[in-house]
CSV table of C-alpha atoms in Angstrom, one decimal:
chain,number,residue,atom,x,y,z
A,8,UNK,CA,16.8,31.6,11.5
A,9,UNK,CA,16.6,28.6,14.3
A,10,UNK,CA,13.5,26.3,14.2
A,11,UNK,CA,12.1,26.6,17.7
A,12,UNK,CA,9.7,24.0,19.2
A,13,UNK,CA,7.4,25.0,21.3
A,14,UNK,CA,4.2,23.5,23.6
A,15,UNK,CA,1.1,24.7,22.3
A,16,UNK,CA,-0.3,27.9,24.5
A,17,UNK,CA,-2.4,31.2,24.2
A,18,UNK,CA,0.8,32.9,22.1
A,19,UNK,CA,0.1,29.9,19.1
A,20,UNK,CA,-3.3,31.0,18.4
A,21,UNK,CA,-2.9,33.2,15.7
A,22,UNK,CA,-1.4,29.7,14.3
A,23,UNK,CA,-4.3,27.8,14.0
A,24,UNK,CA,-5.6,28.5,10.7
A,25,UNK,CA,-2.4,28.0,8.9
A,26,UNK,CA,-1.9,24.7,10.9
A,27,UNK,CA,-5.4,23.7,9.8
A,28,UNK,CA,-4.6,24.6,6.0
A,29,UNK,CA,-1.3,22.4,6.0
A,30,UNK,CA,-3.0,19.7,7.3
A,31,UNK,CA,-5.6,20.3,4.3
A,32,UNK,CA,-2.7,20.9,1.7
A,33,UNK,CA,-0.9,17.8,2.3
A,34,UNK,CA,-4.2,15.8,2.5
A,35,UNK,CA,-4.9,16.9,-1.0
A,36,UNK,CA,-1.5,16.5,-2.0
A,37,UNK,CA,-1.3,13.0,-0.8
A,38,UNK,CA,-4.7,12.0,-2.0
A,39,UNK,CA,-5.8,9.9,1.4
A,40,UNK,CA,-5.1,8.9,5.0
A,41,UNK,CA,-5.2,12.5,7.0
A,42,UNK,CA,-7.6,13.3,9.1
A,43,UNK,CA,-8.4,16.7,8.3
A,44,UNK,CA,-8.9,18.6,11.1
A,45,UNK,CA,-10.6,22.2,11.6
A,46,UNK,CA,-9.0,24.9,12.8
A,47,UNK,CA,-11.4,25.1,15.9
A,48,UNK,CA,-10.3,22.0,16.8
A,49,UNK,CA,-6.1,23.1,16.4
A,50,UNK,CA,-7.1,25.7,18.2
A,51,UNK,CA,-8.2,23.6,21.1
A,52,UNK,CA,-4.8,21.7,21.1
A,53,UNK,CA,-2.8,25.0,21.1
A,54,UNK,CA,-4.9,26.3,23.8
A,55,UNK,CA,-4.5,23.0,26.2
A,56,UNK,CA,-1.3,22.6,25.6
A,57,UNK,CA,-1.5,19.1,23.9
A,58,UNK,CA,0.6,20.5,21.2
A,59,UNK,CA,4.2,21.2,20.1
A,60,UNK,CA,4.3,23.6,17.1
A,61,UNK,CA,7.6,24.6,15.2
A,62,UNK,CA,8.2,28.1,14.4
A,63,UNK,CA,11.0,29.3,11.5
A,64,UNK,CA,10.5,33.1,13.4
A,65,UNK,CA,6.3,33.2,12.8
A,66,UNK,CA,6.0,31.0,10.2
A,67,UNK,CA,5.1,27.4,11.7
A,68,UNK,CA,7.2,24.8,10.3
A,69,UNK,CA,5.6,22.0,11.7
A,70,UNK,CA,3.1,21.2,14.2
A,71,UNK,CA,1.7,17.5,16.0
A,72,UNK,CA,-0.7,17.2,18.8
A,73,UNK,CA,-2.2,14.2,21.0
A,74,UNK,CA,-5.6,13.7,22.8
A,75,UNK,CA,-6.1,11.5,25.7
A,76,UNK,CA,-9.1,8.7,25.9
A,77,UNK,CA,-10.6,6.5,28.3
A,78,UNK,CA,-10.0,8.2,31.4
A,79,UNK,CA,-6.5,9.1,30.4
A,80,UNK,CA,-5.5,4.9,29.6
A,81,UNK,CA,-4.4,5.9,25.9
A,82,UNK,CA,-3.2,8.9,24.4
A,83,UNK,CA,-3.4,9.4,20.9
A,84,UNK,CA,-0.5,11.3,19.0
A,85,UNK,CA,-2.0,12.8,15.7
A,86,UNK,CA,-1.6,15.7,13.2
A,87,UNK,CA,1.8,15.3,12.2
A,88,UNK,CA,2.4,17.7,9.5
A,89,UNK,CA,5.4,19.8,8.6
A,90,UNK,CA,5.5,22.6,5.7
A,91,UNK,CA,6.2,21.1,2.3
A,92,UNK,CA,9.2,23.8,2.2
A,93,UNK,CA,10.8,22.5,5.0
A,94,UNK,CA,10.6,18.9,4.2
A,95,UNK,CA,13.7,16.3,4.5
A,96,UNK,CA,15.3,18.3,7.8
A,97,UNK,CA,14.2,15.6,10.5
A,98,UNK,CA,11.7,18.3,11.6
A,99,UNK,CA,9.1,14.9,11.7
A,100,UNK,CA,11.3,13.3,14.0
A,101,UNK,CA,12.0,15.6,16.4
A,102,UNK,CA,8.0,16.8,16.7
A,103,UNK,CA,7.2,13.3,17.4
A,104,UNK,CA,10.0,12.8,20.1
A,105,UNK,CA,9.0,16.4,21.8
A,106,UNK,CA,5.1,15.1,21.2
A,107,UNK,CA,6.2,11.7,23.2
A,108,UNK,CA,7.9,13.4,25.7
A,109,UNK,CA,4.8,15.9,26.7
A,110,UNK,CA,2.5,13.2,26.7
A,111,UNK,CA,4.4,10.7,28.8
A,112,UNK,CA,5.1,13.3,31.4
A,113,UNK,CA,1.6,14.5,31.6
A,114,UNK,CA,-0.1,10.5,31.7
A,115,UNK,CA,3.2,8.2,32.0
A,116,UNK,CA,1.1,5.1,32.3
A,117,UNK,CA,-0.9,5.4,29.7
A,118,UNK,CA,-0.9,4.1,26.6
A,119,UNK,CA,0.2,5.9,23.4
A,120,UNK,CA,-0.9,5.2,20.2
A,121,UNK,CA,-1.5,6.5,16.1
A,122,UNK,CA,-2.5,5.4,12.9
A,123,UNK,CA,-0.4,6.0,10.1
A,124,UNK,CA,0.4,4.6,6.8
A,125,UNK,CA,3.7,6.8,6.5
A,126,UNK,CA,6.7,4.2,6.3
A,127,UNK,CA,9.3,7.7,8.1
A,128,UNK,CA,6.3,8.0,10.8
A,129,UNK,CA,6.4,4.1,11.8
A,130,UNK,CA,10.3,4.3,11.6
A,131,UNK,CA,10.5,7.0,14.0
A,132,UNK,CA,7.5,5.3,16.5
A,133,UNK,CA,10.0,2.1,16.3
A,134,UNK,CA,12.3,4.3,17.4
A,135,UNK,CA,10.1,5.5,20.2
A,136,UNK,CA,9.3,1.8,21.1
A,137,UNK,CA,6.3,1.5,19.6
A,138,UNK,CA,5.2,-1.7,18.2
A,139,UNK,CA,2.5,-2.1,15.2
A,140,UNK,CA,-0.9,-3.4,16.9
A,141,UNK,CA,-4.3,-5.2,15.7
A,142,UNK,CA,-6.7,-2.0,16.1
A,143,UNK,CA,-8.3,-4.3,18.8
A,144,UNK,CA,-5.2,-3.0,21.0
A,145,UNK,CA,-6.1,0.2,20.1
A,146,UNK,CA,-8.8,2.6,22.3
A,147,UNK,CA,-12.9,1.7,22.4
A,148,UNK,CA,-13.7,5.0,22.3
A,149,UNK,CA,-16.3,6.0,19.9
A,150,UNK,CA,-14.9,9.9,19.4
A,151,UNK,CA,-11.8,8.3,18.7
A,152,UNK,CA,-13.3,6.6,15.7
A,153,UNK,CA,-15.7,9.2,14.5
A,154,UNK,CA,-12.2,11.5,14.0
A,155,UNK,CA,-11.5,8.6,11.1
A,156,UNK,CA,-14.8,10.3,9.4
A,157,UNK,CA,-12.8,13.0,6.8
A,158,UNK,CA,-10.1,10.3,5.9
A,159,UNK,CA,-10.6,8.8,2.7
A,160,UNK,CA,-10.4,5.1,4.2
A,161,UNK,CA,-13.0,5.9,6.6
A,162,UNK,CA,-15.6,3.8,4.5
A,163,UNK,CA,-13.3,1.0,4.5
A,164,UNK,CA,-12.7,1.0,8.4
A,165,UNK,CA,-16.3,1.0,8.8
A,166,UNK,CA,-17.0,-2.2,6.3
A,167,UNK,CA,-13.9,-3.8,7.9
A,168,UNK,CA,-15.9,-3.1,11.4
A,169,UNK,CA,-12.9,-1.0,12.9
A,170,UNK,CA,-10.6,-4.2,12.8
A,171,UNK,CA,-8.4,-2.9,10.0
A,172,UNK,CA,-7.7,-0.3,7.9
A,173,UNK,CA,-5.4,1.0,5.2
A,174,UNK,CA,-3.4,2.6,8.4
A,175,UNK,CA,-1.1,0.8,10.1
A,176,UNK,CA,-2.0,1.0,14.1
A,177,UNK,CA,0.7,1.3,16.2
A,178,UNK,CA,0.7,1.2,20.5
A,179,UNK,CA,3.9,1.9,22.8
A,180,UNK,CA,3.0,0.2,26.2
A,181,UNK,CA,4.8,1.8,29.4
A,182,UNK,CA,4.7,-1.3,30.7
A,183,UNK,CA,7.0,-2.8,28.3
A,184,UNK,CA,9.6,-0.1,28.5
């Protein structure tokens, strides 16, 4: 069957547990650095169409979403995950690119940014014309910040006073495009 990728919307939200459970998974599996997110809060994404979910027929395959802060200046691109059986396809790739795409049409002069500490993730923001960024560069808002809280490095951001982190920040500027 065809991987199909998808904007978020009412038809996904039968989706948001599962989502919320691969996001869990491959936090466990990888010991650190994901934000673990409930599926309340997928659900939200899905719903607002701040998402693009993959689909293998009804099984999601792979699912990113983004969030926008301080009055729409940055947008944040977050919850990358795709199912550990459909690893090594360039499903990563192509959900960040669709994931840009959404979010630059919706607020094209704002700001987009993530954290990551994946080396394939900050390959593929390169790519996107990303560059990485002191988290100074990065958004003020506190919400943003308190989403840190289920990551495993969240005590370390906090003793480090949000001015570093095990993650690596990274910012695309529309005005260096």
């Amino acid at each position: 069957m065809e991987i199909s990728f998808e904007i978020g919307n009412k038809k996904h939200k039968k989706h948001a547990n599962s989502i919320a459970e691969m996001i869990e998974r491959a936090s466990e599996r990888r010991g650190t650095v994901l934000a673990v997110r409930k599926s309340e809060y997928i659900l939200d994404k899905l719903l607002k169409g701040k998402s693009i979910i993959a689909l293998d027929g009804q099984v999601v395959v792979g699912f990113c979403y983004f969030q926008n802060w301080e009055n729409d200046q940055f947008i944040a691109h977050s919850g990358l995950i795709v199912n550990e059986n459909y690893l090594g396809r360039g499903l990563s790739k192509k959900l960040k690119k669709q994931i840009f795409d959404v979010s630059r049409q919706k607020f094209p002069k704002a700001k987009i940014f993530g954290l990551t500490t994946s080396p394939a993730v900050m390959k593929i923001n390169y790519e996107l014309g990303y560059q990485s960024v002191n988290y100074s560069q990065l958004t003020n808002d506190e919400n943003f910040w308190i989403g840190c809280k289920s990551c495993s490095n969240y005590q370390l951001l906090i003793k480090e006073k949000r001015k570093k982190c095990k993650c690596t920040g990274m910012l695309m500027d529309p005005r260096n495009l």
